[in-house]
Each structure stands twice: as C-alpha cells, then as structure tokens.
mmCIF file of C-alpha atoms in Angstrom:
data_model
loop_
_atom_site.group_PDB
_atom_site.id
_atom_site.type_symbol
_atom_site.label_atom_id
_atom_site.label_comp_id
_atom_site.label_asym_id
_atom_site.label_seq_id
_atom_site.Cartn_x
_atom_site.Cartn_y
_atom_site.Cartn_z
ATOM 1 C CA UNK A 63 20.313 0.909 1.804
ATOM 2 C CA UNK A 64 23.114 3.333 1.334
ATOM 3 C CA UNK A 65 21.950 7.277 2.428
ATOM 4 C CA UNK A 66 21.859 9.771 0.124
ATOM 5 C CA UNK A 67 23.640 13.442 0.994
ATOM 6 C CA UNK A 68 20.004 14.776 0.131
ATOM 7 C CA UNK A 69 17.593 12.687 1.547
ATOM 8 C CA UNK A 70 17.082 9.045 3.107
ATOM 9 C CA UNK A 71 16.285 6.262 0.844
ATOM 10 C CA UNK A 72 13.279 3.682 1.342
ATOM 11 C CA UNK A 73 11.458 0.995 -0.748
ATOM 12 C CA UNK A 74 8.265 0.709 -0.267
ATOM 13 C CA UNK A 75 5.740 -1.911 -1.704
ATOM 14 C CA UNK A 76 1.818 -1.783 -2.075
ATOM 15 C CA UNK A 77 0.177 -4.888 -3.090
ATOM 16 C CA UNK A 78 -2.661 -6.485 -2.996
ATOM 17 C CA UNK A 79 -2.249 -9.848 -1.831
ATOM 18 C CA UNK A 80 -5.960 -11.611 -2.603
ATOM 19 C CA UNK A 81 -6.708 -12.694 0.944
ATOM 20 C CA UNK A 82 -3.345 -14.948 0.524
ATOM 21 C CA UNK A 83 -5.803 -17.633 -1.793
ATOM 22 C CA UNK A 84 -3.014 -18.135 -4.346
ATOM 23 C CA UNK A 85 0.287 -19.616 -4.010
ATOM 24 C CA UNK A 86 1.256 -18.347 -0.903
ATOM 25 C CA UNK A 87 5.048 -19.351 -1.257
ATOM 26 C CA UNK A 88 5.699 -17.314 -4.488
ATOM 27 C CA UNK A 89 4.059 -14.566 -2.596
ATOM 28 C CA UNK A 90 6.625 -14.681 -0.215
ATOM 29 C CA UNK A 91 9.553 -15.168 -2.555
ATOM 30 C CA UNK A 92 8.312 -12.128 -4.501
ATOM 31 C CA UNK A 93 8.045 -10.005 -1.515
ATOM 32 C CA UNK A 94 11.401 -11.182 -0.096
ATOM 33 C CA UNK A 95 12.997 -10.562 -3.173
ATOM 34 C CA UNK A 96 11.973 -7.236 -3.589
ATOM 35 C CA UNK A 97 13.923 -6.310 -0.072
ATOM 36 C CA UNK A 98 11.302 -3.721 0.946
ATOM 37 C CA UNK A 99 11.530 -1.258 4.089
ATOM 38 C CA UNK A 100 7.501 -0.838 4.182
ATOM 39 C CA UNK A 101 4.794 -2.877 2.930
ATOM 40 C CA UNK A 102 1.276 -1.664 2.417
ATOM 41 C CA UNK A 103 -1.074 -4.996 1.945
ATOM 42 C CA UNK A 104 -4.385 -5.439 0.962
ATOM 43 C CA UNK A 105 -7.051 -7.907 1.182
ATOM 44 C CA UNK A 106 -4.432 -9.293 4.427
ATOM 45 C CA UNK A 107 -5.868 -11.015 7.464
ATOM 46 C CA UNK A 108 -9.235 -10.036 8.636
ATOM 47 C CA UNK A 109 -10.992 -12.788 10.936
ATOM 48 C CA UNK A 110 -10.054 -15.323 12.587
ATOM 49 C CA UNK A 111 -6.503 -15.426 14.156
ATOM 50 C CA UNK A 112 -6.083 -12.513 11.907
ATOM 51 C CA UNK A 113 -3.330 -11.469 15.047
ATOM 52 C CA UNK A 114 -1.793 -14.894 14.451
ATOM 53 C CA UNK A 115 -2.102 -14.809 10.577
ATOM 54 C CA UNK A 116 -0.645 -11.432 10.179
ATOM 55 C CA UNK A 117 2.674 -12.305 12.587
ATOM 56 C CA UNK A 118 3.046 -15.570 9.742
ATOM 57 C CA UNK A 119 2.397 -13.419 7.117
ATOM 58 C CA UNK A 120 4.933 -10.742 8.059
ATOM 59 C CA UNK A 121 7.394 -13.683 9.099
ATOM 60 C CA UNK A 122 7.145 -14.910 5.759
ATOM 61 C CA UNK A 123 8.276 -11.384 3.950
ATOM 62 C CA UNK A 124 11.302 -11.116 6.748
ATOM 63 C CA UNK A 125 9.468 -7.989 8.172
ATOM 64 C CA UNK A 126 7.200 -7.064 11.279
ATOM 65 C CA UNK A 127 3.753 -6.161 11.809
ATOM 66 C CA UNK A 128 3.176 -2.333 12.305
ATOM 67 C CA UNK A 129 -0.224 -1.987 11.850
ATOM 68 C CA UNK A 130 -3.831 -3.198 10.383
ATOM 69 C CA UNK A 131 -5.459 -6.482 10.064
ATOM 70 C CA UNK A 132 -9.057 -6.964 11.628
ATOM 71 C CA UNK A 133 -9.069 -2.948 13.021
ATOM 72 C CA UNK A 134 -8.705 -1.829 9.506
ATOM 73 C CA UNK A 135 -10.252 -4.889 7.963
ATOM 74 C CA UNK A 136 -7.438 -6.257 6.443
ATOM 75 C CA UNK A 137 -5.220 -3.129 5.573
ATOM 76 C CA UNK A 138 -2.076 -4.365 7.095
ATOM 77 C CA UNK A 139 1.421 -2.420 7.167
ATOM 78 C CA UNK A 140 4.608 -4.107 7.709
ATOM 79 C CA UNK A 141 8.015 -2.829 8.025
ATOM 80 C CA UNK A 142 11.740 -3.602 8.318
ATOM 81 C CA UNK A 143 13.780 -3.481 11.274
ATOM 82 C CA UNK A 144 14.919 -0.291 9.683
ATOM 83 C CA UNK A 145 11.739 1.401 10.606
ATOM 84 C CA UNK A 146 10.942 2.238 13.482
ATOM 85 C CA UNK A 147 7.169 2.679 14.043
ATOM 86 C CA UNK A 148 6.317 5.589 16.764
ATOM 87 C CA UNK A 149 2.212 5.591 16.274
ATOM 88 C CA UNK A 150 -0.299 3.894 14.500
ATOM 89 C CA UNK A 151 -4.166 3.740 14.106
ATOM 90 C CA UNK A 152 -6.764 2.417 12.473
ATOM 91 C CA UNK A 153 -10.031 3.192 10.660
ATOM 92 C CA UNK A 154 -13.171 2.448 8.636
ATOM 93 C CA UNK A 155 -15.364 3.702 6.360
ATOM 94 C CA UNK A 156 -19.428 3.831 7.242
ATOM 95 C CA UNK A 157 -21.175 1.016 6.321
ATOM 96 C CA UNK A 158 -23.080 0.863 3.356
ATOM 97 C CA UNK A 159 -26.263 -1.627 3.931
ATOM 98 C CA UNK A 160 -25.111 -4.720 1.522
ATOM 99 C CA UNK A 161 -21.782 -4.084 0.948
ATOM 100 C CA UNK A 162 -18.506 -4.625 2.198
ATOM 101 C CA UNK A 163 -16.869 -3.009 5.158
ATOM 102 C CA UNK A 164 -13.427 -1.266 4.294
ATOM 103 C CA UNK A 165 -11.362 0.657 6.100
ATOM 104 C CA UNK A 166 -7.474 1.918 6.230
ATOM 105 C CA UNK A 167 -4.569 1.689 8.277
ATOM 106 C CA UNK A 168 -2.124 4.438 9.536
ATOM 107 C CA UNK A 169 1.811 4.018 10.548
ATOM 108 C CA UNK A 170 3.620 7.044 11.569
ATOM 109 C CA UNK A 171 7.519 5.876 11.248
ATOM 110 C CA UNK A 172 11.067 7.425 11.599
ATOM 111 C CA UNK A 173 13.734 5.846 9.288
ATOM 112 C CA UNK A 174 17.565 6.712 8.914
ATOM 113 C CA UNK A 175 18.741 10.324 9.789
ATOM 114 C CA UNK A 176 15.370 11.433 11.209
ATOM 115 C CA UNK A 177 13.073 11.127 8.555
ATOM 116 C CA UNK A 178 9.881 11.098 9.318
ATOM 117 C CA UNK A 179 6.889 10.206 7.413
ATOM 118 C CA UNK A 180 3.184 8.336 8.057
ATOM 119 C CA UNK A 181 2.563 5.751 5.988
ATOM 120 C CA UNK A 182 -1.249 4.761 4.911
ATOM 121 C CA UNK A 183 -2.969 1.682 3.390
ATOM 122 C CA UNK A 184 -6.719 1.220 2.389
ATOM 123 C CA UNK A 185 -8.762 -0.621 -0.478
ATOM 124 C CA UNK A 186 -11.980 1.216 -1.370
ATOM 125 C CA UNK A 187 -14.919 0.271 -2.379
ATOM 126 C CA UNK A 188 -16.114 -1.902 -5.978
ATOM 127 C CA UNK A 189 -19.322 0.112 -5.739
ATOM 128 C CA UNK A 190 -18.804 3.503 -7.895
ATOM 129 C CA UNK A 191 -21.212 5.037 -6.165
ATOM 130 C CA UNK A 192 -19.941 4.218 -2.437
ATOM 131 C CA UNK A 193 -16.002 4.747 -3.821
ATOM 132 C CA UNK A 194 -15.892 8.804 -3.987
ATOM 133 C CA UNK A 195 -17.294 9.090 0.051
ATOM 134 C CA UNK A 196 -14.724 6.758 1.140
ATOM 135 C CA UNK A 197 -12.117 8.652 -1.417
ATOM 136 C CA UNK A 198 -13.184 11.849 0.905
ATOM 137 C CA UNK A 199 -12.713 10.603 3.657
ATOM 138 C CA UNK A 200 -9.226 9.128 3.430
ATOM 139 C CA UNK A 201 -7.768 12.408 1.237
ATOM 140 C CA UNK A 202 -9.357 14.200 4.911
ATOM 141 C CA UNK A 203 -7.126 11.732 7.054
ATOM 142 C CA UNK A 204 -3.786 12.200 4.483
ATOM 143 C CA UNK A 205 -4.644 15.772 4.804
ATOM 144 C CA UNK A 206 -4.656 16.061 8.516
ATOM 145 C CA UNK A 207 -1.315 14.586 8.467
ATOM 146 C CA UNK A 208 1.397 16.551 9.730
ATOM 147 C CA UNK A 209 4.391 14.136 8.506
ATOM 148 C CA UNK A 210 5.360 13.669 5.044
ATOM 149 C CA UNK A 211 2.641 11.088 3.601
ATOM 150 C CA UNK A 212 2.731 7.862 1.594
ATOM 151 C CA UNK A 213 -0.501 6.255 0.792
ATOM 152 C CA UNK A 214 -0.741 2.721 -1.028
ATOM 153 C CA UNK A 215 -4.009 1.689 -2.571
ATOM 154 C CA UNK A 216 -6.210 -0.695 -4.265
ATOM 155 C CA UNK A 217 -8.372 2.426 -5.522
ATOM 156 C CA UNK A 218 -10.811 -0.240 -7.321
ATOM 157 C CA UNK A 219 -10.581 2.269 -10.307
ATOM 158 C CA UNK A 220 -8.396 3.777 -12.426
ATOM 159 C CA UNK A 221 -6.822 7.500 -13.039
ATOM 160 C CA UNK A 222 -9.936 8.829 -14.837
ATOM 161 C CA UNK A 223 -12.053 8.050 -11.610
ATOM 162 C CA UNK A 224 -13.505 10.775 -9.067
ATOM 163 C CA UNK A 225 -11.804 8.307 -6.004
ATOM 164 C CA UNK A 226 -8.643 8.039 -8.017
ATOM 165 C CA UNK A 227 -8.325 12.405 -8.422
ATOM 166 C CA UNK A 228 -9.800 12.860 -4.521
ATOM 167 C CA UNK A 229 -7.340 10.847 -3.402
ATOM 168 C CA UNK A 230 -4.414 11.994 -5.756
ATOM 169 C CA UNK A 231 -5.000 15.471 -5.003
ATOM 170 C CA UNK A 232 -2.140 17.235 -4.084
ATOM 171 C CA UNK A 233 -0.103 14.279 -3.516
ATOM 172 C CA UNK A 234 2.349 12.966 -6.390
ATOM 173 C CA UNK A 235 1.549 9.700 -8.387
ATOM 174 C CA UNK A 236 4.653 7.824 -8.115
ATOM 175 C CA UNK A 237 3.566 6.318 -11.637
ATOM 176 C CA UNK A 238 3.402 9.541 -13.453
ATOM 177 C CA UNK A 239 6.352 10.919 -11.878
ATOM 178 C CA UNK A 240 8.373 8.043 -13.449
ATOM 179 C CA UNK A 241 6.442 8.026 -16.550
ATOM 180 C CA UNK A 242 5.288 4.820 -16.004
ATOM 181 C CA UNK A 243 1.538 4.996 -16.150
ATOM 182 C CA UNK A 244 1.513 2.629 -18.822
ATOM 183 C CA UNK A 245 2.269 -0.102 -16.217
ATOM 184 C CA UNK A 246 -0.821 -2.378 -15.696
ATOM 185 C CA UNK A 247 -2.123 -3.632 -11.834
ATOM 186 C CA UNK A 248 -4.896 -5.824 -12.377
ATOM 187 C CA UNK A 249 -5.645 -8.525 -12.955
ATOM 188 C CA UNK A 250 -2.663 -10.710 -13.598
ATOM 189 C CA UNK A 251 -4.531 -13.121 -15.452
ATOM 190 C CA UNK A 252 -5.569 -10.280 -17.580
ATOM 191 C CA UNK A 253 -3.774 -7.183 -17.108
ATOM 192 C CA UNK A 254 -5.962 -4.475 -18.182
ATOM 193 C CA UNK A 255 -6.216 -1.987 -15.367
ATOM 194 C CA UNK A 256 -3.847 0.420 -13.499
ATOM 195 C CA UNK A 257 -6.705 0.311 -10.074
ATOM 196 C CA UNK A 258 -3.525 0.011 -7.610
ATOM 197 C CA UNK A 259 -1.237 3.419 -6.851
ATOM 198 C CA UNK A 260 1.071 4.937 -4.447
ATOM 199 C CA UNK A 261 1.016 8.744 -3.686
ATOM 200 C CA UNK A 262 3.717 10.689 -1.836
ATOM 201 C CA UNK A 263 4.082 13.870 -0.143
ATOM 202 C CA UNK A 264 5.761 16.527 -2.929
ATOM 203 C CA UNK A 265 7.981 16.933 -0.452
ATOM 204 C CA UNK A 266 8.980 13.451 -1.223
ATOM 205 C CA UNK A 267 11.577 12.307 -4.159
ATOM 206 C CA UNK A 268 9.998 9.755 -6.558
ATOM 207 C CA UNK A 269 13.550 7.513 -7.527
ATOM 208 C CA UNK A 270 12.257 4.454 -9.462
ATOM 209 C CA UNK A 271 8.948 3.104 -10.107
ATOM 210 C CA UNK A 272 7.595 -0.462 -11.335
ATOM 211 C CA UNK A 273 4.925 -3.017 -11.590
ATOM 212 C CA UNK A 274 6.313 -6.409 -11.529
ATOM 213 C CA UNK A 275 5.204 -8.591 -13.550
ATOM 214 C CA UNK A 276 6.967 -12.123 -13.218
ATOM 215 C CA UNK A 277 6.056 -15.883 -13.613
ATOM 216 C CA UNK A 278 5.785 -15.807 -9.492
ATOM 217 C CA UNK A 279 3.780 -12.734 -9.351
ATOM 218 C CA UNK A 280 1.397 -13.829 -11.446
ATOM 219 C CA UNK A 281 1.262 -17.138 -9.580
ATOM 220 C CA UNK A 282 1.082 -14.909 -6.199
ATOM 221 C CA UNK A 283 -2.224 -12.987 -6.107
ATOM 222 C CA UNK A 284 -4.406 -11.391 -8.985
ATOM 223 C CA UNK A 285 -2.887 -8.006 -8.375
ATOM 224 C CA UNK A 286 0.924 -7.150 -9.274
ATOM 225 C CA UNK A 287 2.931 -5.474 -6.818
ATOM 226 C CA UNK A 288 3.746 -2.057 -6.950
ATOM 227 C CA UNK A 289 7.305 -1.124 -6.220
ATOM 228 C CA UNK A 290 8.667 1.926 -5.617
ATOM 229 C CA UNK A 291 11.934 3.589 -4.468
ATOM 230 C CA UNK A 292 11.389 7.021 -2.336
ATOM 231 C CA UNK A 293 13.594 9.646 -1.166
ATOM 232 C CA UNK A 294 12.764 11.218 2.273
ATOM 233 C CA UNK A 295 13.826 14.566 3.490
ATOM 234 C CA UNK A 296 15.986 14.064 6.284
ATOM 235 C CA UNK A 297 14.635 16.403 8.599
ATOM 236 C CA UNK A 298 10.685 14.758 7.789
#
C-alpha cells in the first residue's frame, strides 16, 4: 500500500470463518482477494493439529500466523509480511459449567513508518447472560493497552446489546464511522444481523468500510467478512 503524508495505511479483515466447514477454497479466494495486512479469524483451528491447521490456513490467505489457535481457542491472527509482530498473548474467559470455552487473542505489531498498534480477536459467548462478563473482561484487556487498539469480533449480538456497548466503549465502530451500519454479518444464508464489528483506537482514521457480500462469500462460511481500511498514526 502506498503511505499517506498523515498516517500509515492498513487493511484489516475480521471474519468469522465457521470452523473452515464450508467451501474452504472460496474462503481462500475471498480472503486472497481482499489483499489484507491483518486478519482477525474466528471459529479457526482449535484441536487437533490446530499448529498444523493454522500454518495451512494462513498459507492459504498468502499470510503468516501471528497469534491464536488452541491458546485462545480458536481466535487466530494472521498478518502480512508487512507486519511485523513484536508480542503476542493469549487468553480465556472463565468457564461457565455447560457452555463453551472462549477466549481472545492479542498481537502487538509495528507496520510502515513506526506505527504501532495491538491488534485483538475474540468471539463471545451465545449465552446473553454469560456475554456481558466476558464483554468486561476483554474492554479491561483493550483498556490496559498502551498501543493504539484494533479489536475484531464475533460479538454474538448486535449494537443494542450490553456486550456490544462494553466493548464499544470508547473505541470507534468502524461501521458507524462510515455510515455503514446498515451492512448485515450474519448469517449469509439469511442476513439479518450486524453480530460481527471492528473497533479502533480514536486515535485511529476509519478510511473505508464494508461487508462483502459475494456469490463466494456466501459459499465461504455463514458469516461475511468484514473489511476495513485504517489509517495509523505514524508515530503509534
């Protein structure tokens, strides 16, 4: 990407990929031909050669693994060579006896001219009662960060949602700061819901904003991707 005078450009993707159980080559394709520098996944590999499965899965979008998978139980970020990835970690929410495990992964990454910025991915909870604790305690990780923050999420609920405003808090809704909150996420078979978002630092310039919703995407997962063009302060 060309660099701005007033700020470094990156394209960043959050998307829910539905454990890869669709057809995984128009995944890839869509992916690929959205040329992204960062992308948050959800519902990515988890168990079972979940090292092995992540490498192929980040092979097959021409990036690399930065962080997730099993640690973060199946919150994977992936970059391009662009980035360059100087600390990551991983976390999860408590357990809740019968449900699901989640948890979130954490990429702190310098791009272009010095811009720094930690990226985070997660994918609460489908229990609206179990949603709003795990809400806390991610807004009290983005929080603690001291680099500019971008945070991709399956939220599991849309912008009227106690999660959805914990999480927003503060933080700009890449949607609404492109006017574009009319833009459906889920399902693809159905789209009805805007449950996926991406927040950014206000220090960070919201460029472009879409949900795309093509022939392959909608052959690629149940979610649509979210795709969205940032620009980062230089001096992160």
């Amino acid at each position: 990407m060309v660099e701005h005078t007033d700020g470094v450009p990156l394209r960043v993707v959050s998307y829910n990929i539905h454990s890869q159980r669709d057809d995984t080559a128009a995944l890839a394709a869509v992916v690929r031909a959205a040329a992204p520098d960062v992308v948050i996944v959800q519902e990515g590999p988890r168990r079972f050669r979940w090292r092995q499965k992540t490498a192929a899965l980040a092979e097959s979008f021409g990036l690399v693994v930065a962080a997730g998978g099993l640690p973060s139980l199946g919150n994977v970020l992936l970059t391009s060579l662009r980035v360059r990835v100087t600390d990551t970690r991983c976390g999860r929410f408590p357990l809740t006896p019968g449900r699901h495990l989640r948890g979130v992964a954490y990429a702190d990454c310098v791009v272009g001219r010095g811009a720094r910025f930690t990226v985070a991915g997660s994918h609460l909870s489908t229990d609206p009662a179990e949603r709003p604790g795990q809400a806390a305690l991610l807004k009290r990780d983005l929080d603690a960060a001291t680099l500019p923050v971008i945070a991709g999420a399956d939220l599991n609920e849309g912008p009227d949602g106690p999660a959805w405003a914990t999480v927003a808090a503060g933080l700009t809704d890449a949607a609404l700061a492109m006017d574009r909150a009319d833009r459906l996420t889920f399902s693809c078979a159905n789209p009805s819901r805007r449950i996926d978002a991406l927040f950014v630092d206000p220090r960070i310039r919201v460029v472009d904003y879409d949900v795309v919703d093509t022939p392959q995407t909608r052959r690629a997962s149940d979610h649509f991707p979210v795709l969205v063009d940032l620009l980062l302060p230089a001096d992160g």
